[in-house]
PDB file of C-alpha atoms in Angstrom:
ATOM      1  CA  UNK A   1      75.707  34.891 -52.423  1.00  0.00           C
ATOM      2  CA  UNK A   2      74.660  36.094 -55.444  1.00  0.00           C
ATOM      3  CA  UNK A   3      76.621  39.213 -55.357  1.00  0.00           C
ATOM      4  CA  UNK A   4      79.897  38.243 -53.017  1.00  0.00           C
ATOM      5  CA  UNK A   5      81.635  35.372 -53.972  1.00  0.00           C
ATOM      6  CA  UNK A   6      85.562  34.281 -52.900  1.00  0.00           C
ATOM      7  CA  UNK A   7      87.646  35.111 -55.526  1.00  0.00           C
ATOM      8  CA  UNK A   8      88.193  31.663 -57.119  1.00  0.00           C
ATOM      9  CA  UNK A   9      84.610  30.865 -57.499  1.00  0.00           C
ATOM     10  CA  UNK A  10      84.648  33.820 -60.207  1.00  0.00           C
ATOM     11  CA  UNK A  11      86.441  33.349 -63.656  1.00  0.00           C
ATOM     12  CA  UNK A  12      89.703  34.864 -63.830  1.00  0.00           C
ATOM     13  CA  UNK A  13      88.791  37.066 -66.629  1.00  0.00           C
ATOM     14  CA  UNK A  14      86.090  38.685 -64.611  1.00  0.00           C
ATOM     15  CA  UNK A  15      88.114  39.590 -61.671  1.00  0.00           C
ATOM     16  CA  UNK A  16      88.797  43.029 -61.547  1.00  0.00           C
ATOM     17  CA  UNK A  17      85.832  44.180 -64.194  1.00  0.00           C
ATOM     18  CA  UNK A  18      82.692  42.638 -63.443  1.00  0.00           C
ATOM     19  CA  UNK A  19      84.037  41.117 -60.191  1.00  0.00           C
ATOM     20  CA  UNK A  20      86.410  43.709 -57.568  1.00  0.00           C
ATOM     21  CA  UNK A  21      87.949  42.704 -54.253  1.00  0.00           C
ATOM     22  CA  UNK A  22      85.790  43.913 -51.561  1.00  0.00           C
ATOM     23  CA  UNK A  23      87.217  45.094 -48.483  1.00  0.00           C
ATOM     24  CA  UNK A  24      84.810  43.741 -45.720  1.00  0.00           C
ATOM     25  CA  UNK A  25      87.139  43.345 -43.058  1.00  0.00           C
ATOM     26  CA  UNK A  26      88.044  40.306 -41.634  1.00  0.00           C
ATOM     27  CA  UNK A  27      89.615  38.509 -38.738  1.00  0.00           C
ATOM     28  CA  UNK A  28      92.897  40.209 -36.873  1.00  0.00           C
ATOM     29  CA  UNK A  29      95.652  40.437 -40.111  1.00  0.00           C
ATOM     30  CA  UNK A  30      97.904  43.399 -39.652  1.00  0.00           C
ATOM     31  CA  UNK A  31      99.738  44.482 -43.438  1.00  0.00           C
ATOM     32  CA  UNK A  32      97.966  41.948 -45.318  1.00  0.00           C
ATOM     33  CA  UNK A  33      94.548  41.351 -45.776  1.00  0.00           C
ATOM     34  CA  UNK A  34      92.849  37.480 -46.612  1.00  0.00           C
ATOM     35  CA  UNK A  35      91.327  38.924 -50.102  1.00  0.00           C
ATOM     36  CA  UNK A  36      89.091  36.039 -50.047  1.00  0.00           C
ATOM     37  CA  UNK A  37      85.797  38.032 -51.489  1.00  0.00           C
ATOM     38  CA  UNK A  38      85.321  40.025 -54.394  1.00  0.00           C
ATOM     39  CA  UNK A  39      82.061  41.728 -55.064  1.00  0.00           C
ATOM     40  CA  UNK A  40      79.971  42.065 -58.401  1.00  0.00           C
ATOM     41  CA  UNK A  41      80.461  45.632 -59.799  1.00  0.00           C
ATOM     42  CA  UNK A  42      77.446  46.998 -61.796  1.00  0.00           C
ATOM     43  CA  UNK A  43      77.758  50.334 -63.278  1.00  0.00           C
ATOM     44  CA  UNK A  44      74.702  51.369 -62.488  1.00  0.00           C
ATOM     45  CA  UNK A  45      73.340  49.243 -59.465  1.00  0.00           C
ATOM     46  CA  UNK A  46      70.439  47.987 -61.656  1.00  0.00           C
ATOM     47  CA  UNK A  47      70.888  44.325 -60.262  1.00  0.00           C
ATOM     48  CA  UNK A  48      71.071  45.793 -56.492  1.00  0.00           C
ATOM     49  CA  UNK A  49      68.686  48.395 -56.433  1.00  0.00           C
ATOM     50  CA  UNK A  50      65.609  46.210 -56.537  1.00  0.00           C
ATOM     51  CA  UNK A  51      66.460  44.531 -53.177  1.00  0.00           C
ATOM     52  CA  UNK A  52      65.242  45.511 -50.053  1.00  0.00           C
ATOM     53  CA  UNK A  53      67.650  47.334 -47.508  1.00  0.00           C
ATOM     54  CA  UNK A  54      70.070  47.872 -50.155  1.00  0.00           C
ATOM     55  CA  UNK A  55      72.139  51.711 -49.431  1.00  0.00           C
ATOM     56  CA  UNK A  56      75.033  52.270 -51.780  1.00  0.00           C
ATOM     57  CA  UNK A  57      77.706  54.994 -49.618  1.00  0.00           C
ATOM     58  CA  UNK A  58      81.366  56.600 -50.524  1.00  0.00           C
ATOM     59  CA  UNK A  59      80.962  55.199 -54.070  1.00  0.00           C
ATOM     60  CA  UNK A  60      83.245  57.963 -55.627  1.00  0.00           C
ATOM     61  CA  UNK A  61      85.680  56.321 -53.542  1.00  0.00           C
ATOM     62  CA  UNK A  62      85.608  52.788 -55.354  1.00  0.00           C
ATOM     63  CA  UNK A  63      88.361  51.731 -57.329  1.00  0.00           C
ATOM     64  CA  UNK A  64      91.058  54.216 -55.221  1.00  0.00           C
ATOM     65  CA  UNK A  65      94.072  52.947 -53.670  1.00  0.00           C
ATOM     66  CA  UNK A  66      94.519  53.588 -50.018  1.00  0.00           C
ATOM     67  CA  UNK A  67      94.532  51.665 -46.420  1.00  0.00           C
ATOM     68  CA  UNK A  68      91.977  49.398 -45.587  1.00  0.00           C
ATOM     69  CA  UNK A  69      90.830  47.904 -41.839  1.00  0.00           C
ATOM     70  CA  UNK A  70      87.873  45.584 -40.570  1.00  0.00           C
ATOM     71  CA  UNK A  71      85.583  47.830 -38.886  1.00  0.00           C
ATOM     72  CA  UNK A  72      85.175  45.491 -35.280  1.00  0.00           C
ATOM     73  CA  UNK A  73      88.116  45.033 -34.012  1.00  0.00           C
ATOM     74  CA  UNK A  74      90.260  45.107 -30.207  1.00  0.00           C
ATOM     75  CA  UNK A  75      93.718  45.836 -31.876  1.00  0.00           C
ATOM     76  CA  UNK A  76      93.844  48.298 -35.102  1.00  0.00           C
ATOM     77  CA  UNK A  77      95.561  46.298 -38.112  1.00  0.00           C
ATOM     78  CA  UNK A  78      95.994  47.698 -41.433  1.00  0.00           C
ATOM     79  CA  UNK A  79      96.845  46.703 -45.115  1.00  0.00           C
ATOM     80  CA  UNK A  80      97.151  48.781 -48.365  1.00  0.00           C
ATOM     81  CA  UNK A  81      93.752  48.647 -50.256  1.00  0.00           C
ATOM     82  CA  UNK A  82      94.291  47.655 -54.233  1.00  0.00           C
ATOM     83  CA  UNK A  83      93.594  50.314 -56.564  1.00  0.00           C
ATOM     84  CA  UNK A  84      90.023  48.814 -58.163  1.00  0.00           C
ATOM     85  CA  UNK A  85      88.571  47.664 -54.820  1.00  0.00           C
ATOM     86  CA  UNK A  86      85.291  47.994 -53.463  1.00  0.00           C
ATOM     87  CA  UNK A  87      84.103  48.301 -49.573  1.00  0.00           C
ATOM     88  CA  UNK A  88      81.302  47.373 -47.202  1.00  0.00           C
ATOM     89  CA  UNK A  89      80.194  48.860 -44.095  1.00  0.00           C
ATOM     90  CA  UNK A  90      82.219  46.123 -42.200  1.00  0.00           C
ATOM     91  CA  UNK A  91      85.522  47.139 -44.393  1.00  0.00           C
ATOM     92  CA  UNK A  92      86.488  50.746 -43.777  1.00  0.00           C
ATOM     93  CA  UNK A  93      89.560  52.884 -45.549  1.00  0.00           C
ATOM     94  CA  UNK A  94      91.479  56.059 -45.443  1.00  0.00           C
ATOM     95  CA  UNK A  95      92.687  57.127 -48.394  1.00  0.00           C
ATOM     96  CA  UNK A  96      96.055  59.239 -48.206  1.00  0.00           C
ATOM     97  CA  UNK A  97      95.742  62.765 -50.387  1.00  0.00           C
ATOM     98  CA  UNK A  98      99.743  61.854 -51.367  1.00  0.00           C
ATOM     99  CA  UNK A  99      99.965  57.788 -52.243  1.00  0.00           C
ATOM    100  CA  UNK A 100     103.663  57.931 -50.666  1.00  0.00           C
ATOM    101  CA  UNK A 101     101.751  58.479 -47.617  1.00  0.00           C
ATOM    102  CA  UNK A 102     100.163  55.131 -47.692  1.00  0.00           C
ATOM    103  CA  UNK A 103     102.744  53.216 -46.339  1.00  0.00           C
ATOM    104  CA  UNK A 104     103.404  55.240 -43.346  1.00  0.00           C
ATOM    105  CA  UNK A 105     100.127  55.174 -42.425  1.00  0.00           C
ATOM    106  CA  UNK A 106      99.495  51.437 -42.651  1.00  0.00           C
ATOM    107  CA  UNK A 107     102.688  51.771 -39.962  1.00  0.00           C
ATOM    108  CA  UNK A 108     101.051  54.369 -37.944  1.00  0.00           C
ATOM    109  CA  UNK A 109      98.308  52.310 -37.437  1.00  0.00           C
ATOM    110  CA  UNK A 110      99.727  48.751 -36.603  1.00  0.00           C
ATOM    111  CA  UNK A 111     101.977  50.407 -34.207  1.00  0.00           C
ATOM    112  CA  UNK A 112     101.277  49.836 -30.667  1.00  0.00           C
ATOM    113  CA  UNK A 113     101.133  53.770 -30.581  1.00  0.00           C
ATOM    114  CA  UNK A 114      98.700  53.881 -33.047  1.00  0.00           C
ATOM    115  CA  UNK A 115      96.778  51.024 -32.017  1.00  0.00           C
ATOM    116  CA  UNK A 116      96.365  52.521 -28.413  1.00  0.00           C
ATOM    117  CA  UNK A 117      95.071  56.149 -29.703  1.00  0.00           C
ATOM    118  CA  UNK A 118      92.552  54.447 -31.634  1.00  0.00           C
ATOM    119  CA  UNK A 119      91.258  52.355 -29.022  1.00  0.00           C
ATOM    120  CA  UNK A 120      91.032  55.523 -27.071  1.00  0.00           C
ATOM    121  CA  UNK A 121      88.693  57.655 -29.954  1.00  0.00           C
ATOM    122  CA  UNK A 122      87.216  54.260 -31.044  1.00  0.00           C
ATOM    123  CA  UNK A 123      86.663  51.485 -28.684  1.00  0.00           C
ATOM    124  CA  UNK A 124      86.222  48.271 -30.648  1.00  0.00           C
ATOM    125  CA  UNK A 125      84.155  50.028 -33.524  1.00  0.00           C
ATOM    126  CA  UNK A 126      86.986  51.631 -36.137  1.00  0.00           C
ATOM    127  CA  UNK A 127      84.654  53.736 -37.901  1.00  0.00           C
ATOM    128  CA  UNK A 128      86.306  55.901 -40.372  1.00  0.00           C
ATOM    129  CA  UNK A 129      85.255  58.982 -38.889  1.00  0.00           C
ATOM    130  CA  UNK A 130      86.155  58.259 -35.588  1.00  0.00           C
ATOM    131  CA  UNK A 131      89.719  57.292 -37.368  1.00  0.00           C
ATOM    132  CA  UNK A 132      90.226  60.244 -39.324  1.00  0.00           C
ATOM    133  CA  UNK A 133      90.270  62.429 -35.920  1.00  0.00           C
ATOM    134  CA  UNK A 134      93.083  60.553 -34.002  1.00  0.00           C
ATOM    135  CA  UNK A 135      96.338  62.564 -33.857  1.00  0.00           C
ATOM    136  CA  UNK A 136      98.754  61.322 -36.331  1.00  0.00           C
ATOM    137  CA  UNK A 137     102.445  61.932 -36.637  1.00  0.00           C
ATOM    138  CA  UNK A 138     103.699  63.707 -39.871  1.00  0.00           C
ATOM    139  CA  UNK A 139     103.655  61.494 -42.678  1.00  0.00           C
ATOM    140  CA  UNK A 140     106.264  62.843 -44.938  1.00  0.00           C
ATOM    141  CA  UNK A 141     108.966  62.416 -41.811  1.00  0.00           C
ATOM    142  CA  UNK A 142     112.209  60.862 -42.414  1.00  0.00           C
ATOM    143  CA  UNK A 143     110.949  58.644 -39.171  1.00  0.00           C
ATOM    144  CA  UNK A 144     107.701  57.431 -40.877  1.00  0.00           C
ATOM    145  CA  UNK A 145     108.687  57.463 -44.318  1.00  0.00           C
ATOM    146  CA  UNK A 146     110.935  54.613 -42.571  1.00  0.00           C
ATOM    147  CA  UNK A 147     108.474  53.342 -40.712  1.00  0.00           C
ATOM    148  CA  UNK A 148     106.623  52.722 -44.162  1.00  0.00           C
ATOM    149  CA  UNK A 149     109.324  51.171 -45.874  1.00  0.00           C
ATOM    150  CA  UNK A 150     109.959  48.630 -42.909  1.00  0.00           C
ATOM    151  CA  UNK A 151     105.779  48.203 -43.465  1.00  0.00           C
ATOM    152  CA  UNK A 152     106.153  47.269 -47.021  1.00  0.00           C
ATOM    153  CA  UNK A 153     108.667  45.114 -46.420  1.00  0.00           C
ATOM    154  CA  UNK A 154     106.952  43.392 -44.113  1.00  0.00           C
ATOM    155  CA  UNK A 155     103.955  43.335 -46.204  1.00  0.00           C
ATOM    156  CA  UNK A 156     106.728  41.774 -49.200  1.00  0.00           C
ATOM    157  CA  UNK A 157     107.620  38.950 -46.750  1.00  0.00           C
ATOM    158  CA  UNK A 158     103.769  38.120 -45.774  1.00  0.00           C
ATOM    159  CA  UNK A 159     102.472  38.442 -49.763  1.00  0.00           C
ATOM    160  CA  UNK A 160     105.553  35.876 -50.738  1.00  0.00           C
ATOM    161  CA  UNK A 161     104.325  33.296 -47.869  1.00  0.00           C
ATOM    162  CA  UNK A 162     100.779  33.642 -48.808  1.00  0.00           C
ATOM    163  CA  UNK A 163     101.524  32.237 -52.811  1.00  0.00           C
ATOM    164  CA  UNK A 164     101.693  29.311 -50.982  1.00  0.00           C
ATOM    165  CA  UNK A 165      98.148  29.820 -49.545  1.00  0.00           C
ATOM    166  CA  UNK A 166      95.404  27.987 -51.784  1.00  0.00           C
ATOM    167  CA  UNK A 167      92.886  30.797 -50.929  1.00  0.00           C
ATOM    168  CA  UNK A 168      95.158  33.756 -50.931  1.00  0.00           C
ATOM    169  CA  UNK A 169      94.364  36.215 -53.534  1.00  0.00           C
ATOM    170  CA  UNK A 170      98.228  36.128 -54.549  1.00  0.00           C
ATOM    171  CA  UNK A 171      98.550  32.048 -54.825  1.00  0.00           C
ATOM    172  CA  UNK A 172     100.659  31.006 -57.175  1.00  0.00           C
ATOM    173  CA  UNK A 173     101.462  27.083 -55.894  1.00  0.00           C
ATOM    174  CA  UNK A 174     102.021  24.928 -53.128  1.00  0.00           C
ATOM    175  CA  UNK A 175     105.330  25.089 -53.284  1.00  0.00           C
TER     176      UNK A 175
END
């Protein structure tokens, strides 16, 4: 575990520079994700490159907002990605060319709708690319751009519960 570690094992001031939250998926968690691991960021993969196996993809992509999943899966959930992230092979994303259409999304694709049109391009294995060709409604509709504000509330309600949540990324205290 020398280069994933849970976020509290890391020093706070290290957590978003030399440590980001990886997105590696996760267990079943529609809107929120656990945010448990964060991932040692190295400018240059010196510290990585040396080990055997070791295939860096999509890097351009770290550090962008968007809308993350857990690649195995039966049911499609998903949660806005932080801006400053990282992601594994087990932790896919999309990432929206207009950041209003982020929330919308994340609805499109806990809906039941969604859910059952990925199942249908995907099976259990959400693979980005397999993602990226399901038919999607338009985003910037009045009907999703609700959709994505009932999303982000939702995702307001589960981020206040989990401050409660000793190994929630957004703990504050036990009570």
């Amino acid at each position: 575990f020398r280069f994933f570690k849970t976020w509290w094992e890391v020093p706070a001031h290290q957590l978003g520079n030399k440590w980001k939250t990886l997105n590696n998926g996760g267990s079943f968690s529609p809107l929120i994700n656990d945010g448990l691991l964060v991932a040692q960021f190295d400018d240059n993969w010196v510290e990585y490159k040396p080990l055997s196996g070791f295939r860096l993809e999509s890097e351009s992509w770290f550090g962008k907002a968007g809308v993350g999943w857990g690649k195995r899966t039966d049911f499609m959930y998903a949660y806005p990605l932080p801006a400053g992230s990282m992601f594994s092979n087990e932790g896919h994303c999309a990432f929206p060319k207009q950041s209003v259409a982020t929330w919308p999304l994340i609805a499109f694709f806990n809906s039941s709708l969604g859910q059952d049109l990925i199942n249908l391009f995907c099976g259990q294995h959400k693979l980005a690319g397999y993602i990226s060709k399901v038919p999607c409604p338009p985003l910037d509709s009045r009907e999703m751009e609700r959709a994505g504000a009932l999303a982000k509330l939702g995702w307001e309600i589960c981020r206040s519960i989990s401050k409660t949540n000793e190994q929630s990324e957004f703990y504050v205290a036990w009570y």
